[in-house]
Amino acid sequence: MQKKVRNFMEEYHMVEREDIILAAVSGGADSLCLLLLLHALCGEMEYALRVVHVEHGIRGEASLQDARFVEEICGRYQIPCRIYHCQALEYAREKKLSVEEAARKLRYQLFREAAEEFGANKIAVAHNQNDCAETMLFHLTRGSGLKGLCGILPVRGQIIRPLLCLARQEIEACLQQLGQDFCMDETNGQLMYTRNKIRHQVLPLLTQVNDNAVFHMNQAANDVAEAVELIEGMRLLAAEKYVCESAEGVCISQKLLEEPSLIVREALRNVLADTAGSSKDISRIHVQQMYDLFARQNGKVVELPYKMRAQRTYEGIMLRKDSAQKLTNASAPGAGSRAAVESISDSVRSVSLTLPIGGSLDVPSYGYEISTRLLEKSPQNEEIPKKIYTKWFDYDRIKGTTRLKTRQEQDYLIINAQGNRKKIKKYFIDEKIPACQRDHILLLADDTHVLWVIGYRISEDVKVTEHTKRILEIRVDGGRECE
């Protein structure tokens, strides 16, 4: 068994020479076996071993006895040991967690503290093949995606799991052969805990179907983990193309649906988890709700866990979290993209800047430098610019002061030679500009109306014609998509 564990540790590159491993030891069969095997291997694999024990304050004297047992074992083998005492029940009430989850959070928090104290760069925990199978079933019954079916990974950051190559009965047989006692936690048999139901009721039935059920589930977990790694690379590429942060939340482009269905669902699951700040309670049904929202009408809303809300927009889906601090962004769409957004300060929401004639103006929050020049007459051999961010205006038809601003309710454009008006709000809707960008698009206006929606069109009444005597040229440099 010692050789089997060593080979497993080497296969997954768990340790290197001169590492310091902190073993998490509860005193139960699994963790005691971990301690004994790591102690037996430390000489030949040339690492140092330390121990941490967390007493959760749940089981009274029995819990304290476990702590003393671990301390005695470490003393016998002359292994430095750190014992922590905490109050998991109180922490669970304070954080509104289950006792299981509270105890786990406290454990890993104290593991990291002990690792820092000992200078340990690896933390070894005693999960085995049965734990992996139980985790797979737990996630599967709750509606997990592929990541949940990976079970428990052998290595995750500084956490290593040397016993994942062993089944629980192998561990107990090893301790029996060594004549080594271990602690029994009576809460492990209480069926009020979900994992205990799986351990004592579900897995035994599966092993009646096939003696090697646990081993086969671990093999499947390894296969899924490899597939997930491949899928994750594809998901990252899709997210880079089709997901972006905006002023109101996270914009998910309709074009994401061009990817394979599996990539779409994994991308949606990841966006939900990132926005929520946790993957806990994000299940298949929530991913499906997001997926189905693409087929619904503009404006339709789906309520999701963690106070998240997904809304159908012209370009796809906008995902928001009510309690999240919202970013503010400016829009700078170009010819090939109407979804580009750029972070700006909160003050941009009500920007109003006078634009000098025959000079330049910096707008740092947008990354813009805007320059103007006045041409006394139309150049003989030049055509009117057809660039998105360089425009010519009939200067004599501009009323009063030119200024840069963000939209207000009364703003409008002249849309044809007959002088018909269109509200900026209606223009944005017709152009299918996402709602999250509309408050941040800069407008050029005079004392009466909007002359130019920067990045889009200019007002019909200020276009250069054969009757124009003076031309105002305005060029916008910088931003995301300017020429």
JSON list of N, CA, C and O in Angstrom, two decimals, residues 98 100 134-135 137-139 141-142 187-203:
[
{"chain": "A", "resi": 98, "resn": "SER", "atom": "N", "xyz": [-25.03, 25.70, 7.08]},
{"chain": "A", "resi": 98, "resn": "SER", "atom": "CA", "xyz": [-25.25, 24.41, 7.74]},
{"chain": "A", "resi": 98, "resn": "SER", "atom": "C", "xyz": [-24.02, 24.13, 8.62]},
{"chain": "A", "resi": 98, "resn": "SER", "atom": "O", "xyz": [-22.94, 24.70, 8.40]},
{"chain": "A", "resi": 100, "resn": "GLU", "atom": "N", "xyz": [-22.31, 21.42, 8.71]},
{"chain": "A", "resi": 100, "resn": "GLU", "atom": "CA", "xyz": [-21.29, 20.78, 7.85]},
{"chain": "A", "resi": 100, "resn": "GLU", "atom": "C", "xyz": [-20.45, 21.82, 7.13]},
{"chain": "A", "resi": 100, "resn": "GLU", "atom": "O", "xyz": [-19.22, 21.76, 7.11]},
{"chain": "A", "resi": 134, "resn": "GLU", "atom": "N", "xyz": [-18.87, 9.50, -3.32]},
{"chain": "A", "resi": 134, "resn": "GLU", "atom": "CA", "xyz": [-19.95, 10.18, -2.58]},
{"chain": "A", "resi": 134, "resn": "GLU", "atom": "C", "xyz": [-20.16, 11.60, -3.11]},
{"chain": "A", "resi": 134, "resn": "GLU", "atom": "O", "xyz": [-21.30, 12.05, -3.26]},
{"chain": "A", "resi": 135, "resn": "THR", "atom": "N", "xyz": [-19.05, 12.28, -3.39]},
{"chain": "A", "resi": 135, "resn": "THR", "atom": "CA", "xyz": [-19.13, 13.65, -3.90]},
{"chain": "A", "resi": 135, "resn": "THR", "atom": "C", "xyz": [-19.78, 13.69, -5.28]},
{"chain": "A", "resi": 135, "resn": "THR", "atom": "O", "xyz": [-20.60, 14.56, -5.57]},
{"chain": "A", "resi": 137, "resn": "LEU", "atom": "N", "xyz": [-21.97, 11.57, -6.48]},
{"chain": "A", "resi": 137, "resn": "LEU", "atom": "CA", "xyz": [-23.41, 11.33, -6.30]},
{"chain": "A", "resi": 137, "resn": "LEU", "atom": "C", "xyz": [-24.10, 12.55, -5.70]},
{"chain": "A", "resi": 137, "resn": "LEU", "atom": "O", "xyz": [-25.22, 12.91, -6.09]},
{"chain": "A", "resi": 138, "resn": "PHE", "atom": "N", "xyz": [-23.45, 13.19, -4.75]},
{"chain": "A", "resi": 138, "resn": "PHE", "atom": "CA", "xyz": [-24.01, 14.38, -4.10]},
{"chain": "A", "resi": 138, "resn": "PHE", "atom": "C", "xyz": [-24.25, 15.48, -5.14]},
{"chain": "A", "resi": 138, "resn": "PHE", "atom": "O", "xyz": [-25.33, 16.08, -5.21]},
{"chain": "A", "resi": 139, "resn": "HIS", "atom": "N", "xyz": [-23.25, 15.73, -5.98]},
{"chain": "A", "resi": 139, "resn": "HIS", "atom": "CA", "xyz": [-23.38, 16.76, -7.01]},
{"chain": "A", "resi": 139, "resn": "HIS", "atom": "C", "xyz": [-24.40, 16.36, -8.07]},
{"chain": "A", "resi": 139, "resn": "HIS", "atom": "O", "xyz": [-25.18, 17.20, -8.54]},
{"chain": "A", "resi": 141, "resn": "THR", "atom": "N", "xyz": [-27.06, 14.47, -7.81]},
{"chain": "A", "resi": 141, "resn": "THR", "atom": "CA", "xyz": [-28.44, 14.57, -7.34]},
{"chain": "A", "resi": 141, "resn": "THR", "atom": "C", "xyz": [-28.90, 16.02, -7.20]},
{"chain": "A", "resi": 141, "resn": "THR", "atom": "O", "xyz": [-30.10, 16.30, -7.23]},
{"chain": "A", "resi": 142, "resn": "ARG", "atom": "N", "xyz": [-27.95, 16.94, -7.07]},
{"chain": "A", "resi": 142, "resn": "ARG", "atom": "CA", "xyz": [-28.31, 18.36, -6.92]},
{"chain": "A", "resi": 142, "resn": "ARG", "atom": "C", "xyz": [-28.34, 19.09, -8.25]},
{"chain": "A", "resi": 142, "resn": "ARG", "atom": "O", "xyz": [-28.58, 20.29, -8.30]},
{"chain": "A", "resi": 187, "resn": "THR", "atom": "N", "xyz": [-21.04, 11.36, 14.83]},
{"chain": "A", "resi": 187, "resn": "THR", "atom": "CA", "xyz": [-21.86, 12.15, 13.89]},
{"chain": "A", "resi": 187, "resn": "THR", "atom": "C", "xyz": [-21.76, 11.59, 12.46]},
{"chain": "A", "resi": 187, "resn": "THR", "atom": "O", "xyz": [-22.62, 11.87, 11.63]},
{"chain": "A", "resi": 188, "resn": "ASN", "atom": "N", "xyz": [-20.70, 10.79, 12.19]},
{"chain": "A", "resi": 188, "resn": "ASN", "atom": "CA", "xyz": [-20.56, 10.20, 10.85]},
{"chain": "A", "resi": 188, "resn": "ASN", "atom": "C", "xyz": [-21.65, 9.17, 10.54]},
{"chain": "A", "resi": 188, "resn": "ASN", "atom": "O", "xyz": [-21.86, 8.79, 9.39]},
{"chain": "A", "resi": 189, "resn": "GLY", "atom": "N", "xyz": [-22.35, 8.72, 11.58]},
{"chain": "A", "resi": 189, "resn": "GLY", "atom": "CA", "xyz": [-23.42, 7.75, 11.36]},
{"chain": "A", "resi": 189, "resn": "GLY", "atom": "C", "xyz": [-24.80, 8.36, 11.38]},
{"chain": "A", "resi": 189, "resn": "GLY", "atom": "O", "xyz": [-25.79, 7.66, 11.18]},
{"chain": "A", "resi": 190, "resn": "GLN", "atom": "N", "xyz": [-24.90, 9.66, 11.64]},
{"chain": "A", "resi": 190, "resn": "GLN", "atom": "CA", "xyz": [-26.21, 10.32, 11.74]},
{"chain": "A", "resi": 190, "resn": "GLN", "atom": "C", "xyz": [-26.75, 10.63, 10.35]},
{"chain": "A", "resi": 190, "resn": "GLN", "atom": "O", "xyz": [-26.13, 11.38, 9.59]},
{"chain": "A", "resi": 191, "resn": "LEU", "atom": "N", "xyz": [-27.93, 10.11, 10.05]},
{"chain": "A", "resi": 191, "resn": "LEU", "atom": "CA", "xyz": [-28.48, 10.22, 8.70]},
{"chain": "A", "resi": 191, "resn": "LEU", "atom": "C", "xyz": [-29.14, 11.57, 8.43]},
{"chain": "A", "resi": 191, "resn": "LEU", "atom": "O", "xyz": [-29.70, 11.78, 7.34]},
{"chain": "A", "resi": 192, "resn": "MET", "atom": "N", "xyz": [-29.10, 12.48, 9.39]},
{"chain": "A", "resi": 192, "resn": "MET", "atom": "CA", "xyz": [-29.62, 13.84, 9.14]},
{"chain": "A", "resi": 192, "resn": "MET", "atom": "C", "xyz": [-28.71, 14.57, 8.15]},
{"chain": "A", "resi": 192, "resn": "MET", "atom": "O", "xyz": [-29.11, 15.55, 7.53]},
{"chain": "A", "resi": 193, "resn": "TYR", "atom": "N", "xyz": [-27.46, 14.11, 8.03]},
{"chain": "A", "resi": 193, "resn": "TYR", "atom": "CA", "xyz": [-26.52, 14.74, 7.10]},
{"chain": "A", "resi": 193, "resn": "TYR", "atom": "C", "xyz": [-26.59, 14.05, 5.75]},
{"chain": "A", "resi": 193, "resn": "TYR", "atom": "O", "xyz": [-26.54, 12.81, 5.66]},
{"chain": "A", "resi": 194, "resn": "THR", "atom": "N", "xyz": [-26.67, 14.82, 4.70]},
{"chain": "A", "resi": 194, "resn": "THR", "atom": "CA", "xyz": [-26.85, 14.30, 3.34]},
{"chain": "A", "resi": 194, "resn": "THR", "atom": "C", "xyz": [-25.77, 13.31, 2.96]},
{"chain": "A", "resi": 194, "resn": "THR", "atom": "O", "xyz": [-26.03, 12.23, 2.42]},
{"chain": "A", "resi": 195, "resn": "ARG", "atom": "N", "xyz": [-24.52, 13.68, 3.22]},
{"chain": "A", "resi": 195, "resn": "ARG", "atom": "CA", "xyz": [-23.41, 12.80, 2.83]},
{"chain": "A", "resi": 195, "resn": "ARG", "atom": "C", "xyz": [-23.46, 11.47, 3.55]},
{"chain": "A", "resi": 195, "resn": "ARG", "atom": "O", "xyz": [-23.05, 10.44, 3.01]},
{"chain": "A", "resi": 196, "resn": "ASN", "atom": "N", "xyz": [-23.94, 11.49, 4.78]},
{"chain": "A", "resi": 196, "resn": "ASN", "atom": "CA", "xyz": [-24.05, 10.22, 5.52]},
{"chain": "A", "resi": 196, "resn": "ASN", "atom": "C", "xyz": [-25.11, 9.31, 4.91]},
{"chain": "A", "resi": 196, "resn": "ASN", "atom": "O", "xyz": [-24.96, 8.09, 4.90]},
{"chain": "A", "resi": 197, "resn": "LYS", "atom": "N", "xyz": [-26.18, 9.91, 4.39]},
{"chain": "A", "resi": 197, "resn": "LYS", "atom": "CA", "xyz": [-27.20, 9.09, 3.72]},
{"chain": "A", "resi": 197, "resn": "LYS", "atom": "C", "xyz": [-26.59, 8.41, 2.49]},
{"chain": "A", "resi": 197, "resn": "LYS", "atom": "O", "xyz": [-26.84, 7.24, 2.23]},
{"chain": "A", "resi": 198, "resn": "ILE", "atom": "N", "xyz": [-25.81, 9.17, 1.73]},
{"chain": "A", "resi": 198, "resn": "ILE", "atom": "CA", "xyz": [-25.16, 8.60, 0.54]},
{"chain": "A", "resi": 198, "resn": "ILE", "atom": "C", "xyz": [-24.18, 7.51, 0.96]},
{"chain": "A", "resi": 198, "resn": "ILE", "atom": "O", "xyz": [-24.13, 6.42, 0.37]},
{"chain": "A", "resi": 199, "resn": "ARG", "atom": "N", "xyz": [-23.41, 7.79, 2.02]},
{"chain": "A", "resi": 199, "resn": "ARG", "atom": "CA", "xyz": [-22.37, 6.85, 2.46]},
{"chain": "A", "resi": 199, "resn": "ARG", "atom": "C", "xyz": [-22.96, 5.54, 2.98]},
{"chain": "A", "resi": 199, "resn": "ARG", "atom": "O", "xyz": [-22.47, 4.46, 2.65]},
{"chain": "A", "resi": 200, "resn": "HIS", "atom": "N", "xyz": [-24.01, 5.64, 3.80]},
{"chain": "A", "resi": 200, "resn": "HIS", "atom": "CA", "xyz": [-24.51, 4.45, 4.50]},
{"chain": "A", "resi": 200, "resn": "HIS", "atom": "C", "xyz": [-25.69, 3.79, 3.81]},
{"chain": "A", "resi": 200, "resn": "HIS", "atom": "O", "xyz": [-26.00, 2.63, 4.12]},
{"chain": "A", "resi": 201, "resn": "GLN", "atom": "N", "xyz": [-26.36, 4.50, 2.91]},
{"chain": "A", "resi": 201, "resn": "GLN", "atom": "CA", "xyz": [-27.55, 3.92, 2.29]},
{"chain": "A", "resi": 201, "resn": "GLN", "atom": "C", "xyz": [-27.41, 3.73, 0.78]},
{"chain": "A", "resi": 201, "resn": "GLN", "atom": "O", "xyz": [-27.83, 2.71, 0.25]},
{"chain": "A", "resi": 202, "resn": "VAL", "atom": "N", "xyz": [-26.83, 4.72, 0.08]},
{"chain": "A", "resi": 202, "resn": "VAL", "atom": "CA", "xyz": [-26.78, 4.67, -1.38]},
{"chain": "A", "resi": 202, "resn": "VAL", "atom": "C", "xyz": [-25.61, 3.84, -1.88]},
{"chain": "A", "resi": 202, "resn": "VAL", "atom": "O", "xyz": [-25.79, 2.89, -2.67]},
{"chain": "A", "resi": 203, "resn": "LEU", "atom": "N", "xyz": [-24.39, 4.16, -1.44]},
{"chain": "A", "resi": 203, "resn": "LEU", "atom": "CA", "xyz": [-23.21, 3.44, -1.94]},
{"chain": "A", "resi": 203, "resn": "LEU", "atom": "C", "xyz": [-23.26, 1.93, -1.66]},
{"chain": "A", "resi": 203, "resn": "LEU", "atom": "O", "xyz": [-22.89, 1.13, -2.52]}
]
